[in-house]
mmCIF file of C-alpha atoms and ligand atoms in Angstrom:
data_model
loop_
_atom_site.group_PDB
_atom_site.id
_atom_site.type_symbol
_atom_site.label_atom_id
_atom_site.label_comp_id
_atom_site.label_asym_id
_atom_site.label_seq_id
_atom_site.Cartn_x
_atom_site.Cartn_y
_atom_site.Cartn_z
ATOM 1 C CA UNK A 25 18.136 -16.123 27.340
ATOM 2 C CA UNK A 26 19.241 -12.407 25.944
ATOM 3 C CA UNK A 27 19.833 -14.020 23.199
ATOM 4 C CA UNK A 28 16.718 -14.881 21.878
ATOM 5 C CA UNK A 29 15.346 -11.810 23.246
ATOM 6 C CA UNK A 30 17.830 -9.563 20.787
ATOM 7 C CA UNK A 31 16.346 -12.246 17.761
ATOM 8 C CA UNK A 32 12.928 -12.454 18.103
ATOM 9 C CA UNK A 33 13.226 -8.264 18.249
ATOM 10 C CA UNK A 34 15.431 -8.228 15.677
ATOM 11 C CA UNK A 35 12.799 -10.577 13.208
ATOM 12 C CA UNK A 36 10.399 -8.253 13.760
ATOM 13 C CA UNK A 37 11.712 -4.841 13.847
ATOM 14 C CA UNK A 38 12.276 -7.177 9.460
ATOM 15 C CA UNK A 39 9.076 -7.499 9.731
ATOM 16 C CA UNK A 40 7.868 -4.169 10.441
ATOM 17 C CA UNK A 41 10.163 -2.472 8.018
ATOM 18 C CA UNK A 42 9.680 -2.079 4.211
ATOM 19 C CA UNK A 43 10.030 -4.849 1.637
ATOM 20 C CA UNK A 44 13.000 -3.004 -0.745
ATOM 21 C CA UNK A 45 11.722 -4.162 -3.554
ATOM 22 C CA UNK A 46 14.636 -4.990 -6.366
ATOM 23 C CA UNK A 47 15.862 -2.793 -9.829
ATOM 24 C CA UNK A 48 18.648 -0.124 -8.328
ATOM 25 C CA UNK A 49 19.221 2.650 -9.683
ATOM 26 C CA UNK A 50 20.863 6.546 -9.324
ATOM 27 C CA UNK A 51 22.144 7.563 -5.318
ATOM 28 C CA UNK A 52 19.324 8.024 -2.746
ATOM 29 C CA UNK A 53 19.012 11.529 -1.430
ATOM 30 C CA UNK A 54 18.946 11.037 2.388
ATOM 31 C CA UNK A 55 15.077 12.588 4.137
ATOM 32 C CA UNK A 56 12.803 11.494 6.572
ATOM 33 C CA UNK A 57 9.086 10.923 5.135
ATOM 34 C CA UNK A 58 6.330 10.618 7.962
ATOM 35 C CA UNK A 59 6.148 7.552 7.459
ATOM 36 C CA UNK A 60 8.881 6.482 8.410
ATOM 37 C CA UNK A 61 10.037 4.048 11.246
ATOM 38 C CA UNK A 62 8.244 1.952 13.289
ATOM 39 C CA UNK A 63 5.738 3.692 14.990
ATOM 40 C CA UNK A 64 4.779 6.141 11.870
ATOM 41 C CA UNK A 65 2.947 7.822 10.503
ATOM 42 C CA UNK A 66 1.363 9.134 6.738
ATOM 43 C CA UNK A 67 0.711 13.620 7.819
ATOM 44 C CA UNK A 68 -3.356 13.971 5.743
ATOM 45 C CA UNK A 69 -2.216 17.445 5.278
ATOM 46 C CA UNK A 70 1.516 15.851 3.019
ATOM 47 C CA UNK A 71 -0.797 13.513 1.640
ATOM 48 C CA UNK A 72 -3.370 15.834 0.342
ATOM 49 C CA UNK A 73 -0.607 18.711 -0.357
ATOM 50 C CA UNK A 74 0.919 16.075 -2.351
ATOM 51 C CA UNK A 75 -2.576 14.690 -4.156
ATOM 52 C CA UNK A 76 -2.324 18.572 -5.492
ATOM 53 C CA UNK A 77 0.506 18.464 -6.695
ATOM 54 C CA UNK A 78 -0.292 15.130 -8.453
ATOM 55 C CA UNK A 79 -3.127 16.823 -10.080
ATOM 56 C CA UNK A 80 -1.727 20.121 -11.328
ATOM 57 C CA UNK A 81 2.417 18.415 -12.296
ATOM 58 C CA UNK A 82 1.785 14.839 -12.901
ATOM 59 C CA UNK A 83 -1.498 13.861 -14.231
ATOM 60 C CA UNK A 84 -0.734 14.363 -17.126
ATOM 61 C CA UNK A 85 1.121 12.420 -18.058
ATOM 62 C CA UNK A 86 1.447 9.442 -15.578
ATOM 63 C CA UNK A 87 -2.030 7.497 -14.808
ATOM 64 C CA UNK A 88 -2.746 5.776 -11.676
ATOM 65 C CA UNK A 89 -4.745 2.553 -12.657
ATOM 66 C CA UNK A 90 -4.953 0.869 -9.695
ATOM 67 C CA UNK A 91 -6.523 3.938 -6.952
ATOM 68 C CA UNK A 92 -10.456 4.299 -7.576
ATOM 69 C CA UNK A 93 -10.992 8.332 -6.799
ATOM 70 C CA UNK A 94 -12.987 6.928 -3.567
ATOM 71 C CA UNK A 95 -9.774 5.937 -1.386
ATOM 72 C CA UNK A 96 -9.108 9.885 -1.379
ATOM 73 C CA UNK A 97 -11.522 9.957 0.930
ATOM 74 C CA UNK A 98 -9.677 7.222 3.616
ATOM 75 C CA UNK A 99 -9.582 8.058 7.223
ATOM 76 C CA UNK A 100 -5.264 6.642 7.225
ATOM 77 C CA UNK A 101 -4.771 8.381 3.420
ATOM 78 C CA UNK A 102 -6.193 11.749 2.643
ATOM 79 C CA UNK A 103 -9.017 11.797 4.745
ATOM 80 C CA UNK A 104 -11.144 14.022 1.789
ATOM 81 C CA UNK A 105 -14.810 14.684 2.397
ATOM 82 C CA UNK A 106 -16.652 12.513 -0.572
ATOM 83 C CA UNK A 107 -17.588 16.280 -1.400
ATOM 84 C CA UNK A 108 -14.141 16.565 -2.224
ATOM 85 C CA UNK A 109 -13.101 13.640 -3.860
ATOM 86 C CA UNK A 110 -16.671 13.982 -5.803
ATOM 87 C CA UNK A 111 -15.628 17.187 -7.339
ATOM 88 C CA UNK A 112 -12.102 16.151 -7.945
ATOM 89 C CA UNK A 113 -13.516 12.647 -9.579
ATOM 90 C CA UNK A 114 -14.918 15.124 -12.040
ATOM 91 C CA UNK A 115 -12.071 16.468 -13.135
ATOM 92 C CA UNK A 116 -10.963 13.900 -14.582
ATOM 93 C CA UNK A 117 -12.397 12.597 -18.033
ATOM 94 C CA UNK A 118 -12.552 8.466 -18.245
ATOM 95 C CA UNK A 119 -13.521 6.030 -20.740
ATOM 96 C CA UNK A 120 -17.719 6.571 -20.850
ATOM 97 C CA UNK A 121 -18.256 1.934 -21.338
ATOM 98 C CA UNK A 122 -21.519 3.837 -21.776
ATOM 99 C CA UNK A 123 -20.641 5.267 -25.509
ATOM 100 C CA UNK A 124 -18.880 5.048 -28.968
ATOM 101 C CA UNK A 125 -15.857 3.329 -28.836
ATOM 102 C CA UNK A 126 -13.312 6.299 -26.977
ATOM 103 C CA UNK A 127 -16.505 8.571 -25.814
ATOM 104 C CA UNK A 128 -14.859 10.324 -22.672
ATOM 105 C CA UNK A 129 -17.664 11.564 -19.691
ATOM 106 C CA UNK A 130 -15.916 13.095 -16.640
ATOM 107 C CA UNK A 131 -15.485 10.935 -13.661
ATOM 108 C CA UNK A 132 -17.100 9.737 -11.379
ATOM 109 C CA UNK A 133 -16.117 8.416 -7.457
ATOM 110 C CA UNK A 134 -16.303 4.547 -7.754
ATOM 111 C CA UNK A 135 -14.019 5.410 -11.252
ATOM 112 C CA UNK A 136 -10.173 4.568 -11.474
ATOM 113 C CA UNK A 137 -7.441 7.188 -12.024
ATOM 114 C CA UNK A 138 -7.684 7.706 -16.466
ATOM 115 C CA UNK A 139 -4.171 6.730 -18.046
ATOM 116 C CA UNK A 140 -3.024 9.881 -19.938
ATOM 117 C CA UNK A 141 -1.903 9.535 -23.857
ATOM 118 C CA UNK A 142 1.132 11.049 -22.978
ATOM 119 C CA UNK A 143 4.806 10.281 -25.116
ATOM 120 C CA UNK A 144 7.744 8.980 -23.047
ATOM 121 C CA UNK A 145 6.078 6.001 -22.077
ATOM 122 C CA UNK A 146 5.929 7.244 -19.273
ATOM 123 C CA UNK A 147 5.470 4.590 -15.780
ATOM 124 C CA UNK A 148 1.634 3.841 -14.300
ATOM 125 C CA UNK A 149 2.025 5.323 -10.613
ATOM 126 C CA UNK A 150 -0.177 3.319 -8.929
ATOM 127 C CA UNK A 151 2.675 1.179 -7.796
ATOM 128 C CA UNK A 152 6.289 2.491 -8.390
ATOM 129 C CA UNK A 153 6.584 3.558 -5.092
ATOM 130 C CA UNK A 154 6.825 -0.146 -4.448
ATOM 131 C CA UNK A 155 8.629 -0.673 -7.512
ATOM 132 C CA UNK A 156 11.622 1.328 -7.077
ATOM 133 C CA UNK A 157 14.021 0.224 -4.883
ATOM 134 C CA UNK A 158 13.946 3.302 -2.304
ATOM 135 C CA UNK A 159 10.445 3.224 -2.775
ATOM 136 C CA UNK A 160 9.336 6.931 -2.305
ATOM 137 C CA UNK A 161 12.746 8.626 -1.361
ATOM 138 C CA UNK A 162 13.844 6.966 -5.026
ATOM 139 C CA UNK A 163 10.960 9.547 -6.321
ATOM 140 C CA UNK A 164 12.265 12.387 -4.107
ATOM 141 C CA UNK A 165 15.624 12.140 -5.206
ATOM 142 C CA UNK A 166 14.896 12.115 -9.229
ATOM 143 C CA UNK A 167 12.917 15.022 -8.601
ATOM 144 C CA UNK A 168 15.568 16.709 -6.175
ATOM 145 C CA UNK A 169 18.102 15.525 -8.651
ATOM 146 C CA UNK A 170 18.441 17.125 -12.070
ATOM 147 C CA UNK A 171 22.066 18.498 -12.450
ATOM 148 C CA UNK A 172 20.991 21.237 -15.825
ATOM 149 C CA UNK A 173 22.824 19.508 -18.848
ATOM 150 C CA UNK A 174 20.478 17.214 -21.359
ATOM 151 C CA UNK A 175 21.971 15.875 -24.585
ATOM 152 C CA UNK A 176 19.666 15.247 -27.381
ATOM 153 C CA UNK A 177 19.822 10.655 -28.955
ATOM 154 C CA UNK A 178 17.820 10.630 -31.915
ATOM 155 C CA UNK A 179 15.766 13.500 -31.409
ATOM 156 C CA UNK A 180 15.238 12.582 -27.437
ATOM 157 C CA UNK A 181 15.536 14.791 -25.616
ATOM 158 C CA UNK A 182 17.965 13.400 -22.817
ATOM 159 C CA UNK A 183 17.815 14.697 -18.815
ATOM 160 C CA UNK A 184 20.955 13.889 -16.728
ATOM 161 C CA UNK A 185 18.412 12.932 -12.943
ATOM 162 C CA UNK A 186 21.739 11.711 -9.967
ATOM 163 C CA UNK A 187 18.526 10.616 -8.643
ATOM 164 C CA UNK A 188 17.345 8.563 -11.699
ATOM 165 C CA UNK A 189 21.736 7.207 -12.392
ATOM 166 C CA UNK A 190 22.047 8.580 -15.439
ATOM 167 C CA UNK A 191 20.388 10.086 -18.532
ATOM 168 C CA UNK A 192 16.363 9.721 -18.863
ATOM 169 C CA UNK A 193 13.603 11.368 -20.196
ATOM 170 C CA UNK A 194 11.246 12.673 -18.322
ATOM 171 C CA UNK A 195 12.772 16.830 -18.327
ATOM 172 C CA UNK A 196 11.910 18.415 -14.455
ATOM 173 C CA UNK A 197 8.098 18.524 -14.002
ATOM 174 C CA UNK A 198 8.391 20.855 -11.040
ATOM 175 C CA UNK A 199 9.860 23.976 -9.779
ATOM 176 C CA UNK A 200 9.978 25.985 -6.975
ATOM 177 C CA UNK A 201 6.062 27.967 -6.316
ATOM 178 C CA UNK A 202 4.570 25.570 -9.136
ATOM 179 C CA UNK A 203 1.948 24.471 -6.474
ATOM 180 C CA UNK A 204 0.572 27.545 -4.138
ATOM 181 C CA UNK A 205 -0.648 25.617 -0.978
ATOM 182 C CA UNK A 206 -3.514 26.933 1.703
ATOM 183 C CA UNK A 207 -2.234 25.642 4.562
ATOM 184 C CA UNK A 208 1.116 28.046 4.616
ATOM 185 C CA UNK A 209 3.736 24.969 4.242
ATOM 186 C CA UNK A 210 6.882 26.291 1.842
ATOM 187 C CA UNK A 211 6.755 26.339 -1.070
ATOM 188 C CA UNK A 212 9.946 25.008 -2.146
ATOM 189 C CA UNK A 213 10.936 22.111 -4.077
ATOM 190 C CA UNK A 214 11.536 19.588 -0.855
ATOM 191 C CA UNK A 215 8.756 20.227 0.502
ATOM 192 C CA UNK A 216 7.062 19.433 -2.621
ATOM 193 C CA UNK A 217 9.287 16.407 -3.087
ATOM 194 C CA UNK A 218 8.559 15.171 0.365
ATOM 195 C CA UNK A 219 4.637 15.758 -0.191
ATOM 196 C CA UNK A 220 4.059 13.898 -3.625
ATOM 197 C CA UNK A 221 6.491 11.009 -2.815
ATOM 198 C CA UNK A 222 4.134 10.259 -0.110
ATOM 199 C CA UNK A 223 0.516 11.176 -1.918
ATOM 200 C CA UNK A 224 2.210 8.177 -3.946
ATOM 201 C CA UNK A 225 3.436 5.990 -1.098
ATOM 202 C CA UNK A 226 0.569 6.133 0.387
ATOM 203 C CA UNK A 227 -0.917 4.947 -3.163
ATOM 204 C CA UNK A 228 0.527 2.227 -3.731
ATOM 205 C CA UNK A 229 0.281 0.392 0.073
ATOM 206 C CA UNK A 230 -2.473 2.227 1.264
ATOM 207 C CA UNK A 231 -1.943 0.134 4.621
ATOM 208 C CA UNK A 232 1.294 0.374 5.356
ATOM 209 C CA UNK A 233 0.798 1.853 8.286
ATOM 210 C CA UNK A 234 -1.796 -0.648 9.754
ATOM 211 C CA UNK A 235 -0.144 -3.058 7.938
ATOM 212 C CA UNK A 236 3.114 -1.246 11.043
ATOM 213 C CA UNK A 237 0.951 -1.464 13.667
ATOM 214 C CA UNK A 238 -0.087 -5.372 13.539
ATOM 215 C CA UNK A 239 3.909 -5.686 13.623
ATOM 216 C CA UNK A 240 4.201 -3.046 16.300
ATOM 217 C CA UNK A 241 1.293 -5.573 18.237
ATOM 218 C CA UNK A 242 2.489 -8.545 17.464
ATOM 219 C CA UNK A 243 6.019 -7.456 18.351
ATOM 220 C CA UNK A 244 4.760 -6.725 21.748
ATOM 221 C CA UNK A 245 3.255 -10.025 22.214
ATOM 222 C CA UNK A 246 6.359 -11.635 21.346
ATOM 223 C CA UNK A 247 8.345 -9.874 23.805
ATOM 224 C CA UNK A 248 5.270 -10.670 27.038
ATOM 225 C CA UNK A 249 5.837 -14.494 25.661
ATOM 226 C CA UNK A 250 9.307 -14.578 26.192
ATOM 227 C CA UNK A 251 9.604 -12.989 29.045
ATOM 228 C CA UNK A 252 6.915 -15.437 29.906
ATOM 229 C CA UNK A 253 8.613 -18.353 28.928
ATOM 230 C CA UNK A 254 12.023 -17.737 30.501
ATOM 231 C CA UNK A 255 10.486 -17.208 34.190
ATOM 232 C CA UNK A 256 8.567 -20.638 33.348
ATOM 233 C CA UNK A 257 11.934 -22.081 32.230
ATOM 234 C CA UNK A 258 12.941 -21.014 36.305
ATOM 235 C CA UNK A 259 10.613 -22.231 38.042
ATOM 236 C CA UNK A 260 9.642 -25.669 36.877
ATOM 237 C CA UNK A 261 13.857 -25.876 36.998
ATOM 238 C CA UNK A 262 13.727 -24.473 40.701
ATOM 239 C CA UNK A 263 11.740 -26.743 41.273
ATOM 240 C CA UNK A 264 12.796 -29.712 39.738
ATOM 241 C CA UNK A 265 16.242 -28.866 41.349
ATOM 242 C CA UNK A 266 14.892 -27.967 44.866
ATOM 243 C CA UNK A 267 12.943 -31.306 45.091
ATOM 244 C CA UNK A 268 15.199 -34.605 46.656
ATOM 245 C CA UNK A 269 13.837 -37.371 44.559
ATOM 246 C CA UNK A 270 14.888 -41.097 43.775
ATOM 247 C CA UNK A 271 17.088 -39.791 41.202
ATOM 248 C CA UNK A 272 19.140 -36.509 42.725
HETATM 249 C C1 LIG B 308 5.172 16.004 -19.505
HETATM 250 C C2 LIG B 308 4.603 13.811 -18.495
HETATM 251 C C3 LIG B 308 5.978 14.153 -17.332
HETATM 252 C C4 LIG B 308 4.304 14.668 -16.146
HETATM 253 C C5 LIG B 308 4.582 16.005 -16.249
HETATM 254 C C6 LIG B 308 6.178 13.994 -15.936
HETATM 255 N N1 LIG B 308 6.252 12.244 -15.886
HETATM 256 FE FE1 LIG B 308 7.860 11.808 -14.860
HETATM 257 N N2 LIG B 308 8.215 10.055 -16.411
HETATM 258 C C7 LIG B 308 7.671 10.245 -17.721
HETATM 259 C C8 LIG B 308 8.221 9.438 -18.888
HETATM 260 C C9 LIG B 308 7.848 9.661 -19.915
HETATM 261 C C10 LIG B 308 9.075 9.293 -18.053
HETATM 262 C C11 LIG B 308 10.309 7.725 -17.894
HETATM 263 C C12 LIG B 308 11.977 8.586 -18.500
HETATM 264 C C13 LIG B 308 12.184 7.008 -18.813
HETATM 265 O O1 LIG B 308 12.404 6.312 -18.816
HETATM 266 O O2 LIG B 308 13.146 7.924 -20.336
HETATM 267 C C14 LIG B 308 9.011 9.746 -16.208
HETATM 268 C C15 LIG B 308 9.475 8.794 -15.378
HETATM 269 C C16 LIG B 308 9.271 9.118 -14.073
HETATM 270 C C17 LIG B 308 9.973 8.510 -12.724
HETATM 271 C C18 LIG B 308 11.302 7.624 -13.426
HETATM 272 C C19 LIG B 308 10.824 6.584 -12.533
HETATM 273 C C20 LIG B 308 11.172 5.013 -12.949
HETATM 274 O O3 LIG B 308 11.662 4.630 -13.695
HETATM 275 O O4 LIG B 308 12.369 5.581 -12.379
HETATM 276 C C21 LIG B 308 9.405 9.422 -12.049
HETATM 277 C C22 LIG B 308 9.902 9.443 -10.274
HETATM 278 C C23 LIG B 308 8.363 10.553 -12.304
HETATM 279 N N3 LIG B 308 8.386 10.117 -13.742
HETATM 280 C C24 LIG B 308 7.672 11.501 -11.574
HETATM 281 C C25 LIG B 308 6.909 12.568 -11.505
HETATM 282 C C26 LIG B 308 6.369 13.317 -10.910
HETATM 283 C C27 LIG B 308 6.322 12.661 -9.386
HETATM 284 C C28 LIG B 308 6.122 13.430 -11.298
HETATM 285 C C29 LIG B 308 5.153 14.571 -10.884
HETATM 286 C C30 LIG B 308 5.603 16.581 -10.732
HETATM 287 C C31 LIG B 308 6.655 13.597 -12.880
HETATM 288 N N4 LIG B 308 6.805 12.720 -12.995
HETATM 289 C C32 LIG B 308 5.648 14.254 -13.914
HETATM 290 C C33 LIG B 308 7.145 12.041 -17.871
HETATM 291 C C34 LIG B 308 6.501 13.093 -16.942
#
């Protein structure tokens, strides 16, 4: 019986750990996020700071076409107020379907994050944290993985990065002190990398915490069920052994 409880535990643990997508890259740094582990959860302050970094340091090149502005008000996400979401949306220019082709207007909460025109094919960030082995840790490791080496290949600059696993086309987008924090959090590159990676994990998987909680609940039920089955079994067999029927 101990064996089957152990295997149920293992199965449940596997079910609650984040799925790792295919496509291995560079070296992952050692870092723990607030949402890691069975009881991990998104940290609202972290997500709000991470959003600020996305807006100020990444959104000029990386869009999030599957994420509507209104999601920023998600209570299990960044939890911005509706007024803040309105204000944020209005800072972006989105395509104006009612106007001529190419016309834009300020964003509204129901709009989606626009895809900017940028050189070098920066990937869309809606799903980036799920599309790479390592998830948020991959993004974290890229942001902290610049070696300072660069080279020019056919007129394009490439930058060496241990998190990416070689040379690629994005120059270091974020430096210590770049983004102003108003809540007293340290304005270090490590803190920035943590916050924006957490934000992008939320963007890619807003239901991560609910999924984990459901996992923990089902784990609890499985354990209870296993214990009940165990004792029921023992009672049934105790009665069979104890009875003095014609076959015993
Ligand atoms: C000036 C434009 C620009 C800015 C600003 C920028 N990026 Fe990039 N980023 C790129 C380009 C271009 C690529 C693709 C490079 C390549 O594949 O060679 C890229 C690739 C990446 C990758 C690698 C994706 C992969 O394939 O694994 C990550 C992670 C990333 N960016 C994160 C960020 C984050 C986080 C920010 C904000 C802090 C940011 N980027 C800001 C242009 C930019």
